[in-house]
Coordinates of C-alpha atoms and ligand atoms in Angstrom, one line a residue:
M1 CA 0.0 0.0 0.0
K2 CA 1.2 3.5 -0.9
R3 CA 2.4 5.5 2.1
L4 CA 0.5 8.7 3.1
R5 CA 2.4 11.7 1.8
N6 CA 1.3 14.7 3.8
L7 CA -0.8 14.7 6.9
V8 CA -2.3 18.3 7.2
L9 CA -3.2 19.2 10.7
V10 CA -6.2 21.6 11.1
L11 CA -7.0 23.2 14.4
G12 CA -10.3 24.4 15.6
D13 CA -9.4 28.0 14.7
Q14 CA -8.2 27.2 11.2
L15 CA -11.4 26.4 9.4
D16 CA -10.5 27.6 6.0
L17 CA -10.6 25.4 2.9
E18 CA -8.2 27.9 1.2
A19 CA -5.6 27.9 4.1
S20 CA -2.0 27.8 2.9
A21 CA -1.4 24.3 4.4
F22 CA -3.7 23.0 1.6
N23 CA -1.8 24.7 -1.2
A24 CA -0.2 21.5 -2.4
F25 CA -3.0 19.2 -1.2
D26 CA -3.5 16.1 -3.3
A27 CA -6.5 14.0 -2.2
K28 CA -4.8 10.9 -3.7
Q29 CA -1.8 11.1 -1.5
D30 CA -2.6 13.4 1.4
A31 CA -5.1 13.5 4.3
V32 CA -6.4 16.0 6.8
W33 CA -6.3 15.4 10.6
M34 CA -8.6 17.1 13.1
A35 CA -9.3 16.3 16.7
E36 CA -11.6 17.4 19.4
A37 CA -9.6 17.2 22.6
R38 CA -10.9 17.6 26.1
E39 CA -7.9 19.6 27.3
E40 CA -8.8 22.4 24.9
S41 CA -12.0 23.0 27.0
T42 CA -10.4 22.5 30.4
H43 CA -6.9 24.0 30.4
V44 CA -8.9 27.1 31.2
W45 CA -12.5 26.6 32.4
S46 CA -14.1 27.3 29.0
S47 CA -17.6 28.6 28.9
K48 CA -20.3 26.4 27.3
Q49 CA -20.8 29.0 24.5
R50 CA -17.1 28.9 23.6
I51 CA -16.9 25.1 23.6
A52 CA -20.0 24.7 21.6
L53 CA -18.9 27.2 19.0
F54 CA -15.6 25.5 18.4
L55 CA -17.0 22.0 18.3
S56 CA -19.9 22.9 16.0
A57 CA -17.8 24.9 13.6
M58 CA -15.2 22.1 13.5
R59 CA -17.9 19.5 12.7
H60 CA -19.4 21.7 10.0
F61 CA -15.9 22.2 8.6
A62 CA -15.3 18.4 8.6
Q63 CA -18.5 18.1 6.5
A64 CA -17.1 20.7 4.1
L65 CA -13.8 18.9 3.8
R66 CA -15.5 15.6 3.0
A67 CA -17.7 17.4 0.4
A68 CA -14.5 18.8 -1.2
G69 CA -13.2 15.2 -1.4
R70 CA -10.4 15.6 1.0
P71 CA -9.7 12.5 3.1
L72 CA -10.1 13.2 6.7
H73 CA -9.2 11.6 10.1
Y74 CA -11.4 13.2 12.7
H75 CA -11.7 12.5 16.4
R76 CA -14.9 13.4 18.1
L77 CA -15.1 13.9 21.9
D78 CA -17.9 11.4 22.0
D79 CA -16.1 8.7 20.0
T80 CA -15.1 5.5 21.7
G81 CA -11.8 3.6 21.5
H82 CA -8.3 4.0 22.7
V83 CA -7.6 7.4 21.0
A84 CA -10.9 8.9 22.2
V85 CA -9.9 8.6 25.9
L86 CA -6.7 10.6 25.3
E87 CA -7.2 14.1 26.7
T88 CA -4.8 16.2 24.7
L89 CA -4.3 17.1 21.0
G90 CA -0.7 16.0 21.3
A91 CA -1.5 12.5 22.7
K92 CA -4.1 11.9 20.0
L93 CA -1.7 13.0 17.3
R94 CA 1.1 10.8 18.7
A95 CA -1.2 7.8 18.5
D96 CA -2.2 8.6 14.9
L97 CA 1.3 9.2 13.7
M98 CA 2.1 5.6 14.6
T99 CA -0.8 4.2 12.7
L100 CA -0.9 6.6 9.7
A101 CA 2.9 7.0 9.4
P102 CA 2.9 10.0 7.0
E103 CA 6.0 11.1 5.2
R104 CA 5.4 14.7 6.3
V105 CA 3.2 16.7 8.7
V106 CA 2.1 20.1 7.6
M107 CA 0.0 22.8 9.2
T108 CA -0.9 26.5 8.9
A109 CA 0.9 28.6 11.6
P110 CA -1.2 28.1 14.8
G111 CA -2.5 30.9 16.9
D112 CA -1.6 29.5 20.2
W113 CA 2.0 29.1 21.6
R114 CA 1.0 26.2 23.9
V115 CA -0.7 24.2 21.2
F116 CA 2.1 24.8 18.6
H117 CA 4.8 23.6 20.9
Q118 CA 2.8 20.6 22.1
L119 CA 2.2 19.4 18.5
K120 CA 5.8 20.3 17.3
A121 CA 7.2 18.2 20.1
V122 CA 5.0 15.2 19.2
V123 CA 5.9 15.4 15.5
E124 CA 9.6 15.7 16.2
A125 CA 9.5 12.8 18.7
A126 CA 8.0 10.7 15.8
G127 CA 11.2 11.5 13.8
L128 CA 9.4 14.0 11.5
T129 CA 9.6 17.8 11.0
L130 CA 6.5 19.9 11.4
E131 CA 6.2 22.1 8.3
V132 CA 4.5 25.3 9.2
C133 CA 2.9 27.4 6.4
E134 CA 2.3 31.2 6.8
D135 CA -1.2 32.1 7.8
C136 CA -2.3 34.2 4.8
H137 CA -5.5 35.1 6.6
F138 CA -3.5 38.0 8.2
F139 CA -2.2 41.1 6.4
T140 CA 1.2 40.8 8.0
T141 CA 3.6 38.1 9.1
V142 CA 5.2 38.0 12.5
S143 CA 8.5 38.9 11.0
D144 CA 6.9 42.0 9.4
F145 CA 5.9 43.0 12.9
A146 CA 9.4 42.2 14.3
T147 CA 10.9 44.4 11.6
H148 CA 8.6 47.2 12.4
A149 CA 9.3 46.9 16.1
K150 CA 13.1 46.6 15.7
G151 CA 15.0 49.5 17.2
R152 CA 11.8 51.3 18.5
K153 CA 11.9 52.4 22.1
S154 CA 8.1 52.0 22.4
L155 CA 5.5 50.3 20.2
R156 CA 2.5 52.2 19.2
L157 CA -0.4 51.1 17.1
E158 CA -0.7 54.3 15.1
Y159 CA 2.6 54.0 13.2
F160 CA 2.1 50.3 12.4
Y161 CA -1.4 51.0 11.2
R162 CA -0.3 53.8 8.9
E163 CA 2.3 51.6 7.4
L164 CA -0.3 48.9 6.7
R165 CA -2.7 51.4 5.2
Q166 CA -0.1 52.5 2.7
R167 CA 1.3 49.0 2.0
H168 CA -2.1 47.5 1.3
N169 CA -3.5 50.7 -0.3
I170 CA -6.5 50.7 2.1
L171 CA -8.6 53.9 2.4
M172 CA -5.9 55.7 0.5
D173 CA -6.5 58.4 -2.2
D174 CA -3.4 59.2 -4.4
G175 CA -1.0 58.2 -1.6
Q176 CA -2.9 60.2 1.0
P177 CA -5.3 58.9 3.7
A178 CA -8.9 59.2 2.5
G179 CA -10.5 62.3 4.0
G180 CA -7.0 63.8 4.7
Q181 CA -6.8 62.1 8.1
W182 CA -5.5 58.8 9.2
N183 CA -7.7 58.6 12.2
F184 CA -11.2 59.7 13.2
D185 CA -11.0 58.5 16.8
T186 CA -12.2 61.7 18.3
D187 CA -15.4 61.5 16.2
N188 CA -16.0 58.0 17.5
R189 CA -16.9 58.7 21.1
E190 CA -20.5 59.6 21.1
T191 CA -23.0 58.3 23.6
F192 CA -26.7 57.6 23.2
G193 CA -27.7 60.5 25.4
T194 CA -30.5 60.3 27.9
K195 CA -33.0 58.8 25.3
G196 CA -30.9 55.8 24.6
P197 CA -30.2 54.0 21.4
G198 CA -33.9 53.6 20.3
V199 CA -34.6 50.6 18.0
L200 CA -31.5 48.7 17.2
P201 CA -31.0 46.3 14.3
P202 CA -31.4 42.7 15.6
R203 CA -28.3 40.6 16.0
S204 CA -27.6 38.1 13.1
A205 CA -28.8 34.9 14.8
F206 CA -28.4 31.4 13.2
K207 CA -30.8 28.7 14.4
P208 CA -28.9 25.6 15.5
D209 CA -29.1 22.8 12.9
S210 CA -28.8 19.1 13.8
I211 CA -25.0 19.2 14.1
T212 CA -25.1 22.2 16.5
N213 CA -28.0 20.7 18.4
S214 CA -26.0 17.5 19.0
V215 CA -23.0 19.6 20.1
I216 CA -25.2 21.5 22.5
T217 CA -26.4 18.2 24.1
L218 CA -22.8 17.0 24.3
V219 CA -21.5 20.2 25.9
N220 CA -24.4 20.2 28.4
T221 CA -23.5 16.7 29.3
L222 CA -19.7 16.6 29.3
F223 CA -19.2 20.2 30.5
A224 CA -22.3 20.6 32.7
D225 CA -20.4 22.5 35.4
H226 CA -18.7 24.9 33.0
P227 CA -19.8 28.6 33.0
G228 CA -22.7 30.0 31.1
T229 CA -25.7 28.6 29.2
L230 CA -26.4 27.5 25.6
D231 CA -30.1 28.6 25.5
S232 CA -29.3 31.5 23.2
F233 CA -26.6 29.9 21.0
A234 CA -26.9 31.5 17.6
W235 CA -23.3 32.1 16.4
P236 CA -22.3 31.6 12.7
V237 CA -20.7 28.1 12.5
T238 CA -20.2 27.8 8.7
R239 CA -18.6 30.0 6.1
T240 CA -22.0 30.6 4.5
Q241 CA -23.4 31.9 7.8
A242 CA -20.3 34.0 8.5
L243 CA -20.7 35.7 5.1
Q244 CA -24.4 36.4 5.8
A245 CA -23.4 37.9 9.2
L246 CA -20.8 40.1 7.4
Q247 CA -23.3 41.3 4.8
R248 CA -25.9 42.1 7.5
F249 CA -23.3 44.1 9.5
I250 CA -22.3 46.1 6.5
D251 CA -25.9 46.8 5.5
E252 CA -27.4 47.5 9.0
R253 CA -24.8 48.5 11.5
L254 CA -21.6 49.7 10.0
A255 CA -22.9 53.2 9.3
L256 CA -23.3 53.9 13.0
F257 CA -20.4 51.7 14.2
G258 CA -17.9 54.6 14.4
R259 CA -20.2 57.0 16.1
Y260 CA -21.2 54.6 18.9
E261 CA -18.1 52.5 19.1
D262 CA -17.4 53.4 22.7
A263 CA -21.0 53.7 23.9
L264 CA -22.7 51.6 26.6
W265 CA -26.4 51.0 27.2
P266 CA -28.0 48.8 29.9
G267 CA -29.5 45.5 28.6
E268 CA -28.2 46.1 25.0
P269 CA -25.3 43.8 24.4
W270 CA -25.0 44.1 20.6
L271 CA -25.4 47.8 19.8
Y272 CA -23.6 48.7 16.5
H273 CA -20.8 46.3 16.8
S274 CA -20.1 43.6 14.2
H275 CA -20.0 40.5 16.3
L276 CA -17.7 39.1 13.7
S277 CA -14.6 38.4 15.9
S278 CA -15.4 34.7 16.4
A279 CA -16.0 34.1 12.7
M280 CA -12.7 35.8 11.9
N281 CA -10.8 34.1 14.6
L282 CA -12.1 30.7 13.5
K283 CA -11.1 31.7 9.9
L284 CA -14.6 31.3 8.6
L285 CA -14.1 34.8 7.4
S286 CA -10.9 36.3 6.2
A287 CA -9.8 39.6 7.7
R288 CA -9.0 40.8 4.2
E289 CA -12.6 40.3 2.9
V290 CA -14.0 42.0 6.0
V291 CA -11.8 45.1 5.5
Q292 CA -12.6 45.1 1.8
A293 CA -16.3 45.0 2.4
A294 CA -16.1 47.9 4.8
E295 CA -14.0 50.0 2.3
M296 CA -16.4 49.2 -0.5
A297 CA -19.4 50.3 1.5
Y298 CA -17.6 53.7 2.1
R299 CA -16.6 54.0 -1.6
A300 CA -20.1 53.3 -2.6
G301 CA -21.3 56.1 -0.3
H302 CA -23.3 53.8 2.0
V303 CA -21.4 54.5 5.2
P304 CA -19.4 57.6 6.4
L305 CA -15.7 57.5 6.4
Q306 CA -15.4 57.8 10.2
S307 CA -17.2 54.5 10.5
A308 CA -15.3 52.6 7.8
E309 CA -12.0 53.9 9.1
G310 CA -12.9 53.2 12.8
F311 CA -13.9 49.6 11.9
I312 CA -10.9 49.0 9.6
R313 CA -8.5 50.3 12.2
Q314 CA -9.7 47.6 14.6
I315 CA -8.9 44.8 12.2
L316 CA -6.0 46.1 10.0
G317 CA -4.6 47.9 13.1
W318 CA -5.3 46.3 16.4
R319 CA -5.9 42.8 15.3
E320 CA -2.6 42.6 13.4
Y321 CA -0.7 44.5 16.1
V322 CA -1.7 42.3 19.0
R323 CA -0.8 39.2 17.0
G324 CA 2.7 40.7 16.4
I325 CA 3.0 41.5 20.1
Y326 CA 2.0 37.9 21.1
W327 CA 4.3 36.0 18.8
T328 CA 7.3 38.3 19.4
Q329 CA 6.9 38.3 23.2
M330 CA 5.9 34.8 24.0
P331 CA 6.6 32.7 26.1
G332 CA 7.7 35.2 28.7
Y333 CA 4.7 37.5 28.1
I334 CA 2.1 35.4 29.8
E335 CA 4.0 35.7 33.2
R336 CA 4.3 39.4 33.3
N337 CA 2.9 41.4 36.2
A338 CA 4.4 44.9 36.1
L339 CA 2.1 46.3 38.8
G340 CA 2.7 43.3 41.1
A341 CA -1.0 42.7 41.3
E342 CA -1.7 39.7 43.6
E343 CA -5.5 39.7 44.4
N344 CA -7.8 36.8 43.4
L345 CA -10.5 37.3 40.8
P346 CA -13.8 37.7 42.7
T347 CA -15.8 34.4 42.4
W348 CA -18.9 36.3 41.2
F349 CA -17.1 36.9 37.9
W350 CA -18.2 33.4 37.1
T351 CA -21.9 34.0 38.0
G352 CA -22.6 37.7 37.6
N353 CA -23.8 37.8 41.2
T354 CA -22.9 41.3 42.0
D355 CA -24.8 44.4 43.0
M356 CA -22.8 46.7 40.7
A357 CA -25.2 47.2 37.9
C358 CA -22.6 47.8 35.1
L359 CA -20.7 44.6 36.0
R360 CA -23.9 42.6 36.5
D361 CA -24.9 43.6 33.0
A362 CA -21.6 42.8 31.4
L363 CA -21.1 39.5 33.2
T364 CA -24.6 38.3 32.7
Q365 CA -24.6 38.9 29.0
T366 CA -21.1 37.3 28.8
L367 CA -22.3 34.1 30.4
E368 CA -25.5 34.1 28.3
H369 CA -23.9 34.8 24.9
G370 CA -20.1 34.5 25.3
Y371 CA -19.9 38.1 24.1
A372 CA -19.3 41.6 25.4
H373 CA -18.2 44.5 23.3
H374 CA -14.8 46.2 23.6
I375 CA -15.7 49.0 26.0
Q376 CA -17.4 46.5 28.3
R377 CA -14.3 44.3 28.3
L378 CA -11.9 47.2 28.7
M379 CA -13.7 49.7 30.8
V380 CA -16.2 47.6 32.9
T381 CA -14.8 44.1 33.6
G382 CA -11.1 44.8 32.8
L383 CA -11.1 48.2 34.6
F384 CA -12.6 46.6 37.7
T385 CA -9.9 43.8 37.9
L386 CA -7.1 46.4 37.2
L387 CA -8.3 48.7 40.0
L388 CA -8.9 45.8 42.4
G389 CA -5.4 44.6 41.7
V390 CA -6.2 41.0 40.5
R391 CA -3.2 38.9 39.3
P392 CA -3.2 39.4 35.5
Q393 CA -2.8 35.6 35.0
Q394 CA -6.2 35.0 36.6
V395 CA -7.8 37.8 34.6
H396 CA -6.3 36.3 31.4
A397 CA -7.6 32.8 32.3
W398 CA -11.1 34.3 32.8
Y399 CA -11.1 36.2 29.5
L400 CA -9.8 33.2 27.6
S401 CA -12.5 31.0 29.2
V402 CA -15.7 33.1 28.7
Y403 CA -15.7 34.7 25.2
V404 CA -16.5 32.9 22.0
D405 CA -13.8 34.8 20.2
A406 CA -11.1 34.0 22.8
V407 CA -7.9 32.6 21.2
E408 CA -4.7 33.3 23.1
W409 CA -2.9 35.3 20.4
V410 CA -5.5 38.0 20.5
E411 CA -6.9 37.6 24.0
L412 CA -3.6 37.7 26.0
P413 CA -2.1 41.0 24.7
N414 CA -5.6 42.7 25.1
T415 CA -6.0 41.4 28.6
L416 CA -2.6 41.3 30.2
G417 CA -1.3 44.3 28.1
M418 CA -4.0 46.7 27.2
S419 CA -6.4 46.1 30.0
Q420 CA -4.3 45.2 33.0
Y421 CA -1.0 47.0 32.2
G422 CA 0.8 43.8 33.1
D423 CA 3.4 44.4 30.5
G424 CA 4.3 47.7 32.0
G425 CA 3.3 49.7 28.9
L426 CA 4.4 47.7 25.9
M427 CA 0.8 47.5 24.5
A428 CA -0.7 50.7 26.0
S429 CA 1.0 54.0 26.7
K430 CA -0.7 54.3 30.1
P431 CA -3.0 52.2 32.3
Y432 CA -6.7 52.6 31.2
V433 CA -8.0 53.8 34.6
A434 CA -11.1 55.9 35.3
T435 CA -13.8 56.4 38.0
G436 CA -17.4 55.2 37.8
K437 CA -18.2 58.6 36.2
Y438 CA -16.6 57.4 33.0
I439 CA -19.0 54.4 32.9
Q440 CA -21.9 56.8 33.7
R441 CA -20.9 59.2 30.9
M442 CA -20.7 56.4 28.3
G443 CA -24.2 55.3 29.1
G444 CA -23.7 52.8 31.9
P445 CA -26.6 51.8 34.2
C446 CA -25.6 54.1 37.1
K447 CA -29.2 55.4 37.5
G448 CA -30.4 52.0 38.5
C449 CA -27.4 51.1 40.6
R450 CA -27.2 51.1 44.4
Y451 CA -23.9 53.0 44.2
D452 CA -23.2 56.6 43.2
P453 CA -20.3 57.1 40.7
A454 CA -19.6 60.6 42.1
L455 CA -18.8 59.3 45.6
R456 CA -15.5 57.8 46.5
E457 CA -16.1 57.3 50.3
G458 CA -19.0 56.0 52.3
D459 CA -21.5 53.2 51.9
K460 CA -22.9 54.5 48.6
A461 CA -19.5 55.1 47.1
C462 CA -19.1 53.5 43.6
P463 CA -16.4 50.8 44.0
Y464 CA -14.8 52.0 40.7
T465 CA -14.5 55.5 42.1
T466 CA -13.0 54.4 45.4
L467 CA -10.7 51.9 43.7
Y468 CA -9.5 54.5 41.1
W469 CA -8.2 56.8 43.8
D470 CA -6.8 53.8 45.7
F471 CA -5.0 52.8 42.5
L472 CA -3.5 56.2 42.1
I473 CA -2.3 56.3 45.7
R474 CA -0.9 52.7 45.5
H475 CA 1.0 53.3 42.2
E476 CA 1.8 57.0 42.6
P477 CA 5.6 56.7 42.2
L478 CA 5.3 54.6 39.1
L479 CA 2.5 56.7 37.5
A480 CA 4.2 60.0 38.2
K481 CA 7.0 58.9 35.7
N482 CA 4.4 58.6 32.9
A483 CA 3.7 62.0 31.2
R484 CA 0.3 60.8 30.1
M485 CA -0.8 60.2 33.7
A486 CA 0.6 63.4 35.0
L487 CA -2.8 65.2 35.2
Q488 CA -4.5 62.3 37.0
V489 CA -1.7 61.9 39.5
K490 CA -1.6 65.6 40.2
N491 CA -5.1 65.4 41.5
L492 CA -3.8 63.4 44.4
T493 CA -2.2 66.5 45.8
R494 CA -5.7 67.9 46.4
M495 CA -6.5 65.0 48.8
T496 CA -5.9 65.3 52.5
D497 CA -4.2 62.4 54.4
S498 CA -7.5 61.6 56.1
Q499 CA -9.3 61.5 52.8
K500 CA -6.6 59.1 51.5
Q501 CA -7.0 57.0 54.6
A502 CA -10.7 56.8 54.1
V503 CA -10.2 55.7 50.5
K504 CA -7.8 53.0 51.5
L505 CA -10.1 51.7 54.2
R506 CA -13.1 51.4 51.8
A507 CA -10.8 49.8 49.1
D508 CA -9.8 47.2 51.7
T509 CA -13.5 46.5 52.4
I510 CA -14.1 46.0 48.7
R511 CA -11.1 43.7 48.4
R512 CA -12.3 41.6 51.4
G513 CA -15.5 41.1 49.4
A514 CA -17.7 42.9 51.8
V515 CA -18.9 45.3 49.0
G516 CA -20.0 44.3 45.6
V517 CA -21.6 40.8 46.1
A518 CA -25.4 40.8 45.5
Q519 CA -27.3 40.0 48.8
Ligands
LIG601 C1 -9.6 42.5 28.0 C2 -9.9 42.3 26.5 C3 -9.9 41.0 26.0 C4 -10.2 40.8 24.7 N1 -10.2 39.5 24.2 C5 -10.4 39.3 22.9 C6 -10.4 38.0 22.4 O1 -10.2 37.0 23.1 N2 -10.6 37.8 21.0 C7 -10.8 38.9 20.2 O2 -11.0 38.6 19.0 N3 -10.8 40.1 20.7 C8 -10.6 40.4 22.0 N4 -10.6 41.7 22.4 C9 -10.8 42.8 21.5 C10 -12.2 43.2 21.3 O3 -12.8 43.6 22.5 C11 -13.1 42.2 20.5 O4 -12.4 41.8 19.3 C12 -14.5 42.7 20.2 O5 -15.1 43.2 21.3 C13 -15.3 41.6 19.5 O6 -16.5 42.1 19.2 P1 -17.0 42.5 17.7 O7 -16.7 41.5 16.7 O8 -18.4 42.9 17.8 O9 -16.0 43.7 17.5 P2 -16.2 45.1 16.8 O10 -16.4 46.2 17.8 O11 -17.3 45.0 15.7 O12 -14.8 45.3 16.1 C14 -14.5 44.8 14.8 C15 -13.4 43.8 14.8 O13 -12.2 44.4 15.1 C16 -11.3 43.5 15.8 N5 -10.9 44.1 17.0 C17 -11.5 45.1 17.7 N6 -10.7 45.5 18.8 C18 -9.7 44.7 18.8 C19 -8.6 44.6 19.7 N7 -8.4 45.3 20.7 N8 -7.7 43.6 19.4 C20 -7.8 42.8 18.3 N9 -8.9 42.9 17.5 C21 -9.8 43.8 17.7 C22 -12.1 42.2 16.1 O14 -11.7 41.3 15.1 C23 -13.5 42.7 15.9 O15 -14.4 41.7 15.4 C24 -10.4 41.9 23.8 C25 -10.4 43.2 24.3 C26 -10.2 43.4 25.7 C27 -10.1 44.8 26.2
LIG602 S1 -22.5 53.4 40.1 FE1 -20.5 52.5 39.8 S2 -20.9 50.3 40.0 FE2 -22.9 51.3 39.7 S3 -23.3 51.1 37.5 FE3 -22.3 53.1 37.9 S4 -20.1 52.7 37.6 FE4 -21.1 50.7 37.8

């Protein structure tokens, strides 16, 4: 019998028939390998939404591979047999390399350092070399980023983003940025005012089919004690659905995306965001086609430039940038803790059982849908853990667990770097800190909350406001060195010693858990 030539490994976030690992695929000589492994749902305590999305999308992709005539070796979590009981991707691959004995093992560059090194070690132990193909889904390579970063004292998104706009000719007119400006950030900070957002376009929801329904049953059985629920599961799990979600976003939401990018509103999880991150991260959609669709909508006069630019900056800018940070900084990055934060994550982060209205909103919708928009992640959940002083590694594990779009290359720099300042300023030029008044101003639910964002002391003091001042007091020497924090730190001089003492006492009460838990 002829020996298997290439075994192409496909991970749960590489669901693209056009991926570069398939470039030389020949169905007569090659085969694809995919596996559902328990460890991928347990190394952090993954939410049911996240597990179900990955499994359902993988099973749908397996169907697409078979329809395309590509031979496939696929392990399901509910299979029986000696490989099925193996917990890790590495152990399953080791067993299969013995029986399949391929000449070569090929894969598209993985998104996760841990998984990459696990699989590489297994392949090398089998006497083979793991051939890694560039992930063409991204606009840049990791070495592009390394070249950009080389010799720079500090890394800032803006320069990288401008380079990419020029190199890929995106939103450019005769070599100049469209509209004469690179960035419309200052136009993108509107709130919904006192009247609220009014009628919002409904979310693109996809009714579970038989594959998704069987995955839902499986997850509810095998991972019954994992966080969240699956009652509302409606994420795109196929390329066709992802393309429909993209079109709906372009038609119905993009026009107002820029304007309300930073806004909050109680009970409204979806607002004008795209909800496309999971489809992009699973590679059901390519970042290139998403950016192109947004630019085309602008060129056709359907959406204003501020929205198209704001949206494109998130993908061409932030998304590429954080990937570069992750792959150039790992493995040490995950251990960084520049502020020496050592508190534990409050247990109610896993239940939403808090009397702080903004956090209750963000946590409840996170557990229900596996989704929160950027400002909720950065300035509600992330801000709270930063101010409380939670160990960044615990915060990272939480974010990686609960969101459907959570894959380490994008989640870790956002959490540890941008949100928790754990890398000491590599990702963000200053810690994103604010009082409860910021949340109130952006449309947070302060009116219906038992706390008052204007108060920093006393029983009704908003925990954010108390902890903000406590953060400045605790980190004053470090923050004073940062020019962008100068104004905030200067305000400390207006506080008397007894006011500072009162803040510290209340902050300690919050840290002991005596404030914040719903009664
Ligand atoms: C603490 C924290 C953790 C995060 N974890 C993740 C994560 O695990 N996975 C993830 O994809 N994003 C993460 N983000 C970035 C961002 O919050 C999400 O991409 C966004 O909320 C997803 O919702 P959306 O698709 O509706 O995004 P939209 O608001 O519609 O934005 C459009 C797209 O831009 C990209 N994008 C926006 N902001 C960022 C960013 N800061 N970094 C990278 N890409 C960005 C996403 O692909 C997103 O789909 C995190 C942000 C923070 C502050
Ligand atoms: S008062 Fe404070 S805790 Fe309550 S909703 Fe506003 S910001 Fe959140």
